[in-house]
Amino acid sequence: MRVREKLDELGLTLPPAFVYPSPNRTGCVVTGNLLYTSGHPPPADFGVTVTGKVGKAVGEAEAYSAARATALSILASVEQQLGSLDRITQVVKVYGMVNSAPGFDRQFAVIDGASDLFYELFGPEVGRHARSAVGMFELPRGFCMEIEAVFELGG
């Protein structure tokens, strides 16, 4: 099944690709058969929490939803770069940074929002990936999280 068809089947839409505020960086870089994404915050105007400390102003369930939406934002950047998400042959690595309140230690549960989305969308063979989920004292612009990913590409 094509990725866009699977998104439709799941009732999911991609937000607009994140626009980086400086021309010195971009959403994606392809080298060889790997695509690296820059860190993406949750998408604005997409119905999810974008800023705040997780474990204080932002609840875990809210942050999980924001991570899921952030994964969709990453895919929007990938599609903009490649023209099609069907070139993805493996989700290789996800690195999630959570703007954490003191004492919050469930970053893994928050970044599961992104991991679960990739697993659900691509299936276990392509969607299962290596991952890190860490807490940060602060993130740029007060974002509640920032997530980056590495994808293997074919064709």
Short mmCIF file of C-alpha atoms in Angstrom, two decimals:
data_model
loop_
_atom_site.label_atom_id
_atom_site.label_comp_id
_atom_site.label_asym_id
_atom_site.label_seq_id
_atom_site.Cartn_x
_atom_site.Cartn_y
_atom_site.Cartn_z
CA MET A 1 0.00 0.00 0.00
CA ARG A 2 1.24 3.46 -0.83
CA VAL A 3 1.98 5.71 2.16
CA ARG A 4 -0.51 8.43 1.14
CA GLU A 5 -3.25 5.79 0.86
CA LYS A 6 -2.36 4.47 4.32
CA LEU A 7 -2.51 8.03 5.74
CA ASP A 8 -6.00 8.40 4.25
CA GLU A 9 -7.04 5.01 5.61
CA LEU A 10 -5.90 6.08 9.08
CA GLY A 11 -7.71 9.42 8.74
CA LEU A 12 -4.45 11.36 8.97
CA THR A 13 -3.34 14.47 7.12
CA LEU A 14 0.06 16.08 6.87
CA PRO A 15 0.50 19.64 8.11
CA PRO A 16 2.37 22.15 5.98
CA ALA A 17 6.11 21.46 6.01
CA PHE A 18 7.88 23.39 8.78
CA VAL A 19 9.60 26.51 7.49
CA TYR A 20 12.95 27.13 9.13
CA PRO A 21 13.51 30.77 10.16
CA SER A 22 16.99 30.97 8.68
CA PRO A 23 18.31 29.97 5.25
CA ASN A 24 21.30 28.26 6.86
CA ARG A 25 19.25 25.11 7.58
CA THR A 26 16.58 23.00 5.94
CA GLY A 27 14.09 20.35 6.97
CA CYS A 28 15.91 17.47 5.30
CA VAL A 29 19.26 16.50 3.84
CA VAL A 30 19.82 13.43 1.67
CA THR A 31 23.22 11.78 1.53
CA GLY A 32 23.60 8.45 -0.20
CA ASN A 33 20.55 6.37 0.66
CA LEU A 34 19.85 8.15 3.97
CA LEU A 35 17.63 11.13 4.64
CA TYR A 36 18.30 13.08 7.85
CA THR A 37 15.69 15.47 9.17
CA SER A 38 16.32 18.57 11.20
CA GLY A 39 14.63 18.80 14.56
CA HIS A 40 10.92 19.51 14.11
CA PRO A 41 8.67 21.11 16.73
CA PRO A 42 4.97 20.25 16.93
CA PRO A 43 3.11 21.84 14.01
CA ALA A 44 1.33 25.12 14.71
CA ASP A 45 -2.38 25.36 13.92
CA PHE A 46 -2.74 21.57 13.92
CA GLY A 47 -4.77 21.16 17.12
CA VAL A 48 -1.91 20.13 19.39
CA THR A 49 0.08 21.81 22.12
CA VAL A 50 3.21 23.46 20.74
CA THR A 51 4.90 25.10 23.74
CA GLY A 52 5.34 24.50 27.46
CA LYS A 53 7.06 22.23 29.92
CA VAL A 54 5.90 18.62 29.81
CA GLY A 55 5.04 17.43 33.29
CA LYS A 56 3.90 20.91 34.36
CA ALA A 57 1.96 23.02 31.81
CA VAL A 58 1.66 20.14 29.32
CA GLY A 59 0.27 16.76 30.34
CA GLU A 60 1.74 13.47 29.17
CA ALA A 61 -1.27 12.62 26.96
CA GLU A 62 -1.15 16.10 25.38
CA ALA A 63 2.56 15.68 24.72
CA TYR A 64 2.00 12.22 23.20
CA SER A 65 -0.48 13.78 20.75
CA ALA A 66 2.00 16.57 19.98
CA ALA A 67 4.72 13.96 19.26
CA ARG A 68 2.37 12.13 16.91
CA ALA A 69 1.66 15.40 15.09
CA THR A 70 5.39 16.17 15.01
CA ALA A 71 5.98 12.86 13.23
CA LEU A 72 3.43 13.96 10.63
CA SER A 73 5.28 17.27 10.30
CA ILE A 74 8.53 15.37 9.72
CA LEU A 75 6.81 13.37 6.99
CA ALA A 76 5.56 16.61 5.39
CA SER A 77 9.17 17.81 5.15
CA VAL A 78 10.28 14.46 3.76
CA GLU A 79 7.54 14.50 1.14
CA GLN A 80 8.45 18.07 0.19
CA GLN A 81 12.09 16.99 -0.24
CA LEU A 82 11.46 13.71 -2.09
CA GLY A 83 8.12 14.23 -3.81
CA SER A 84 6.83 10.94 -2.39
CA LEU A 85 6.92 9.13 0.94
CA ASP A 86 7.00 5.82 -0.92
CA ARG A 87 10.79 6.08 -1.24
CA ILE A 88 11.14 5.36 2.50
CA THR A 89 12.33 1.77 2.94
CA GLN A 90 13.19 1.95 6.66
CA VAL A 91 12.64 4.29 9.58
CA VAL A 92 16.18 4.05 10.95
CA LYS A 93 16.31 6.32 14.01
CA VAL A 94 14.11 8.72 15.95
CA TYR A 95 15.61 11.17 18.42
CA GLY A 96 13.13 12.95 20.66
CA MET A 97 13.91 15.85 22.96
CA VAL A 98 11.23 16.77 25.50
CA ASN A 99 11.11 20.15 27.25
CA SER A 100 10.72 18.58 30.68
CA ALA A 101 9.65 20.02 34.01
CA PRO A 102 11.88 19.07 36.95
CA GLY A 103 11.13 15.52 38.02
CA PHE A 104 9.39 14.49 34.79
CA ASP A 105 10.98 11.21 33.67
CA ARG A 106 8.53 9.77 31.14
CA GLN A 107 10.09 11.16 27.98
CA PHE A 108 9.90 7.65 26.51
CA ALA A 109 6.09 7.71 26.82
CA VAL A 110 5.88 11.11 25.13
CA ILE A 111 8.07 10.19 22.15
CA ASP A 112 6.04 6.99 21.77
CA GLY A 113 3.59 9.30 19.97
CA ALA A 114 6.04 9.62 17.08
CA SER A 115 7.28 6.02 17.26
CA ASP A 116 3.74 4.63 17.32
CA LEU A 117 2.79 6.75 14.30
CA PHE A 118 5.74 5.51 12.23
CA TYR A 119 5.07 1.90 13.30
CA GLU A 120 1.36 2.17 12.50
CA LEU A 121 1.92 3.89 9.16
CA PHE A 122 4.82 1.83 7.81
CA GLY A 123 4.22 -1.48 9.60
CA PRO A 124 6.62 -3.46 11.78
CA GLU A 125 9.24 -4.26 9.13
CA VAL A 126 9.79 -0.66 7.96
CA GLY A 127 8.42 1.31 10.91
CA ARG A 128 10.37 -0.26 13.79
CA HIS A 129 13.41 1.89 14.54
CA ALA A 130 16.21 2.73 16.92
CA ARG A 131 15.30 5.58 19.25
CA SER A 132 16.43 7.97 21.94
CA ALA A 133 14.06 10.02 24.10
CA VAL A 134 15.65 12.56 26.41
CA GLY A 135 14.59 15.40 28.66
CA MET A 136 15.86 18.91 28.08
CA PHE A 137 15.91 21.86 30.45
CA GLU A 138 14.86 24.24 27.66
CA LEU A 139 14.12 24.06 23.93
CA PRO A 140 14.12 26.87 21.34
CA ARG A 141 11.09 29.15 21.39
CA GLY A 142 9.66 27.23 24.34
CA PHE A 143 8.65 24.26 22.15
CA CYS A 144 7.40 21.35 24.25
CA MET A 145 9.48 18.97 22.15
CA GLU A 146 11.68 18.64 19.12
CA ILE A 147 12.02 15.41 17.15
CA GLU A 148 14.39 14.39 14.38
CA ALA A 149 14.54 11.21 12.32
CA VAL A 150 16.71 9.29 9.90
CA PHE A 151 15.16 7.32 7.02
CA GLU A 152 16.66 4.84 4.56
CA LEU A 153 15.60 5.48 0.97
CA GLY A 154 15.15 3.26 -2.02
CA GLY A 155 14.42 3.86 -5.69
#
